[in-house]
Amino acid sequence: MIPADDSAQHLTDVPPRRGDVKVFPAPPRSSSSGTSPFRLIEGGPRPADLITPEDLKRVLGIDVGPPAAFDADLPAPSWLSVRSCSYRSGDGVRVDIHTAEGMHSRYLMVLGHIVTRVQGRPIQGIGRGAMLYPGLVAARTGRGTFVISVSALTGPPPSDPLIDLARTAAARLAETRSTRPRTV
């Protein structure tokens, strides 16, 4: 009896790392601009107004250039209107900031769990709730929701700097006025 070779029957297209798993499909790209609809919304909190290069120098001790467009896929549904930006340092540190407003903005609160696959811990005293994950902090306020993600070749930063960045962003978000008219 000749043994059957069934090794080819079980081939799958498995991502090499857990973080590569797409929870939601990537949003369709615009043919005219080549950018994601996440970056095309108008109004709402601007991520670069919440955290500045000066804040990153003060809190993380890194020098970064001006904010650049976020150039990765955000694991979020296409109905979520998100504004994003990225800061990069010369030594490989990347800081991504995402903001959204409105009822659906609360979805950003789960990004930390989706990206890190770790149960976050609540942080008291920041907005209506904040969650801390390795290298990521998310907070919801009365003006919207934001996520700050810090990645480096050496691993995620300690918790205290992330919490400091979240406090700074929440304070600035509270100072901004929504561009949408309020209905009574």
Short mmCIF file of C-alpha atoms in Angstrom, two decimals:
data_model
loop_
_atom_site.label_atom_id
_atom_site.label_comp_id
_atom_site.label_asym_id
_atom_site.label_seq_id
_atom_site.Cartn_x
_atom_site.Cartn_y
_atom_site.Cartn_z
CA MET A 1 0.00 0.00 0.00
CA ILE A 2 1.36 3.41 -1.02
CA PRO A 3 0.73 6.20 1.53
CA ALA A 4 -1.21 9.16 0.14
CA ASP A 5 0.52 12.52 0.03
CA ASP A 6 -2.13 14.93 1.27
CA SER A 7 0.26 17.74 2.23
CA ALA A 8 -1.04 20.03 -0.54
CA GLN A 9 -4.64 19.61 0.56
CA HIS A 10 -4.20 21.72 3.69
CA LEU A 11 -2.48 24.79 2.33
CA THR A 12 -3.91 28.06 3.59
CA ASP A 13 -3.05 31.67 3.13
CA VAL A 14 -2.14 32.35 6.77
CA PRO A 15 -0.58 35.70 7.66
CA PRO A 16 2.93 35.36 9.10
CA ARG A 17 1.97 37.37 12.24
CA ARG A 18 -1.27 37.74 14.18
CA GLY A 19 -1.25 41.51 13.64
CA ASP A 20 -1.49 40.95 9.89
CA VAL A 21 -5.00 39.52 10.16
CA LYS A 22 -7.51 41.92 8.61
CA VAL A 23 -10.52 42.23 10.88
CA PHE A 24 -12.31 44.49 8.42
CA PRO A 25 -11.60 44.73 4.73
CA ALA A 26 -9.47 47.65 3.67
CA PRO A 27 -11.57 50.61 2.55
CA PRO A 28 -11.81 51.19 -1.19
CA ARG A 29 -9.14 53.48 -2.56
CA SER A 30 -10.19 56.59 -4.41
CA SER A 31 -9.05 56.40 -8.01
CA SER A 32 -8.58 60.15 -8.29
CA SER A 33 -6.41 60.76 -5.24
CA GLY A 34 -5.16 57.30 -4.30
CA THR A 35 -6.10 57.92 -0.69
CA SER A 36 -8.43 56.22 1.72
CA PRO A 37 -11.83 57.77 2.46
CA PHE A 38 -10.77 57.78 6.12
CA ARG A 39 -8.56 60.79 5.36
CA LEU A 40 -11.06 62.65 3.20
CA ILE A 41 -13.60 63.78 5.79
CA GLU A 42 -13.99 67.42 6.63
CA GLY A 43 -14.64 68.95 10.01
CA GLY A 44 -14.14 67.31 13.33
CA PRO A 45 -11.02 67.19 15.45
CA ARG A 46 -7.73 67.36 13.58
CA PRO A 47 -5.23 64.82 14.94
CA ALA A 48 -2.25 67.14 14.44
CA ASP A 49 -3.96 69.73 16.66
CA LEU A 50 -4.20 67.25 19.54
CA ILE A 51 -0.53 66.17 19.64
CA THR A 52 2.28 68.33 18.26
CA PRO A 53 5.97 67.66 17.60
CA GLU A 54 6.71 69.72 20.73
CA ASP A 55 4.50 67.38 22.80
CA LEU A 56 6.37 64.35 21.47
CA LYS A 57 9.72 65.95 22.29
CA ARG A 58 8.53 66.80 25.82
CA VAL A 59 6.88 63.45 26.60
CA LEU A 60 8.85 60.89 24.59
CA GLY A 61 12.10 62.77 24.06
CA ILE A 62 11.97 62.30 20.29
CA ASP A 63 12.36 64.76 17.45
CA VAL A 64 9.81 64.34 14.68
CA GLY A 65 9.02 66.20 11.52
CA PRO A 66 5.67 67.75 10.66
CA PRO A 67 2.62 65.49 10.60
CA ALA A 68 2.31 63.34 7.50
CA ALA A 69 -0.62 61.46 6.03
CA PHE A 70 -1.35 58.11 7.65
CA ASP A 71 -0.20 55.53 5.09
CA ALA A 72 -1.33 52.21 6.54
CA ASP A 73 -4.62 50.34 6.63
CA LEU A 74 -6.72 51.15 9.66
CA PRO A 75 -8.65 48.11 10.90
CA ALA A 76 -11.98 49.93 10.95
CA PRO A 77 -15.26 49.60 9.07
CA SER A 78 -15.77 51.81 6.03
CA TRP A 79 -18.69 53.66 7.63
CA LEU A 80 -16.42 55.17 10.29
CA SER A 81 -15.18 58.66 9.40
CA VAL A 82 -11.65 58.90 10.79
CA ARG A 83 -9.00 61.59 10.47
CA SER A 84 -5.42 60.40 10.89
CA CYS A 85 -1.84 61.61 10.83
CA SER A 86 1.62 60.17 11.51
CA TYR A 87 4.79 61.53 13.02
CA ARG A 88 8.13 59.80 12.45
CA SER A 89 11.48 60.22 14.12
CA GLY A 90 14.90 59.59 12.59
CA ASP A 91 15.47 56.62 14.88
CA GLY A 92 12.42 54.59 13.86
CA VAL A 93 9.71 55.79 16.25
CA ARG A 94 6.30 56.24 14.67
CA VAL A 95 3.36 57.99 16.31
CA ASP A 96 -0.07 57.61 14.67
CA ILE A 97 -3.04 59.66 15.81
CA HIS A 98 -6.63 58.93 14.78
CA THR A 99 -9.70 61.02 15.61
CA ALA A 100 -13.40 60.71 14.97
CA GLU A 101 -16.53 62.43 16.21
CA GLY A 102 -20.17 61.55 16.55
CA MET A 103 -21.92 58.52 17.92
CA HIS A 104 -19.93 56.04 15.83
CA SER A 105 -16.59 57.44 17.00
CA ARG A 106 -16.79 55.12 20.02
CA TYR A 107 -15.64 52.34 17.71
CA LEU A 108 -12.11 53.74 17.97
CA MET A 109 -12.10 52.56 21.59
CA VAL A 110 -11.78 48.94 20.43
CA LEU A 111 -8.85 49.57 18.06
CA GLY A 112 -6.36 48.92 20.85
CA HIS A 113 -7.72 45.44 21.42
CA ILE A 114 -7.90 44.69 17.69
CA VAL A 115 -4.34 45.87 17.03
CA THR A 116 -2.59 44.53 20.15
CA ARG A 117 -4.76 41.47 20.90
CA VAL A 118 -4.35 42.37 24.58
CA GLN A 119 -7.00 43.27 27.13
CA GLY A 120 -6.56 46.97 27.85
CA ARG A 121 -6.80 48.58 31.24
CA PRO A 122 -9.00 51.56 32.05
CA ILE A 123 -7.40 54.91 32.84
CA GLN A 124 -9.28 57.22 35.17
CA GLY A 125 -9.60 60.96 34.70
CA ILE A 126 -9.33 61.21 30.91
CA GLY A 127 -12.57 62.13 29.20
CA ARG A 128 -15.53 59.78 29.48
CA GLY A 129 -13.22 56.83 29.55
CA ALA A 130 -9.81 55.82 28.34
CA MET A 131 -8.10 52.50 27.74
CA LEU A 132 -4.39 51.76 27.77
CA TYR A 133 -2.79 49.00 25.68
CA PRO A 134 0.88 48.25 24.95
CA GLY A 135 1.94 51.18 22.78
CA LEU A 136 -1.58 52.54 22.36
CA VAL A 137 -4.06 54.68 24.26
CA ALA A 138 -7.67 55.40 23.29
CA ALA A 139 -10.00 57.92 24.91
CA ARG A 140 -13.56 59.13 24.41
CA THR A 141 -14.61 62.67 25.28
CA GLY A 142 -17.67 64.82 24.73
CA ARG A 143 -16.07 66.16 21.53
CA GLY A 144 -14.98 62.88 19.98
CA THR A 145 -12.71 59.90 20.31
CA PHE A 146 -9.00 59.61 19.67
CA VAL A 147 -6.32 56.94 19.51
CA ILE A 148 -2.59 57.52 19.91
CA SER A 149 -0.33 54.67 18.85
CA VAL A 150 3.44 54.70 19.43
CA SER A 151 5.65 52.05 17.87
CA ALA A 152 9.42 51.75 18.00
CA LEU A 153 12.05 49.20 17.12
CA THR A 154 12.71 48.84 20.86
CA GLY A 155 9.07 48.05 21.66
CA PRO A 156 6.21 50.06 23.12
CA PRO A 157 6.93 52.98 25.43
CA PRO A 158 6.11 52.84 29.15
CA SER A 159 2.54 53.58 30.26
CA ASP A 160 3.17 57.00 31.84
CA PRO A 161 4.21 58.79 28.61
CA LEU A 162 1.18 57.37 26.78
CA ILE A 163 -1.12 58.54 29.56
CA ASP A 164 0.53 61.98 29.45
CA LEU A 165 -0.07 62.20 25.69
CA ALA A 166 -3.70 61.15 26.21
CA ARG A 167 -4.22 63.84 28.86
CA THR A 168 -2.74 66.45 26.52
CA ALA A 169 -4.92 65.32 23.61
CA ALA A 170 -8.08 65.19 25.75
CA ALA A 171 -7.46 68.71 27.07
CA ARG A 172 -6.97 70.06 23.54
CA LEU A 173 -9.99 68.19 22.26
CA ALA A 174 -12.10 69.75 25.01
CA GLU A 175 -10.91 73.20 23.87
CA THR A 176 -11.88 72.67 20.21
CA ARG A 177 -15.27 73.52 18.88
CA SER A 178 -17.09 71.12 16.67
CA THR A 179 -17.56 72.40 13.13
CA ARG A 180 -20.92 70.70 12.87
CA PRO A 181 -23.97 72.73 13.87
CA ARG A 182 -25.67 71.48 17.00
CA THR A 183 -29.37 70.74 16.92
CA VAL A 184 -31.54 71.51 19.90
#
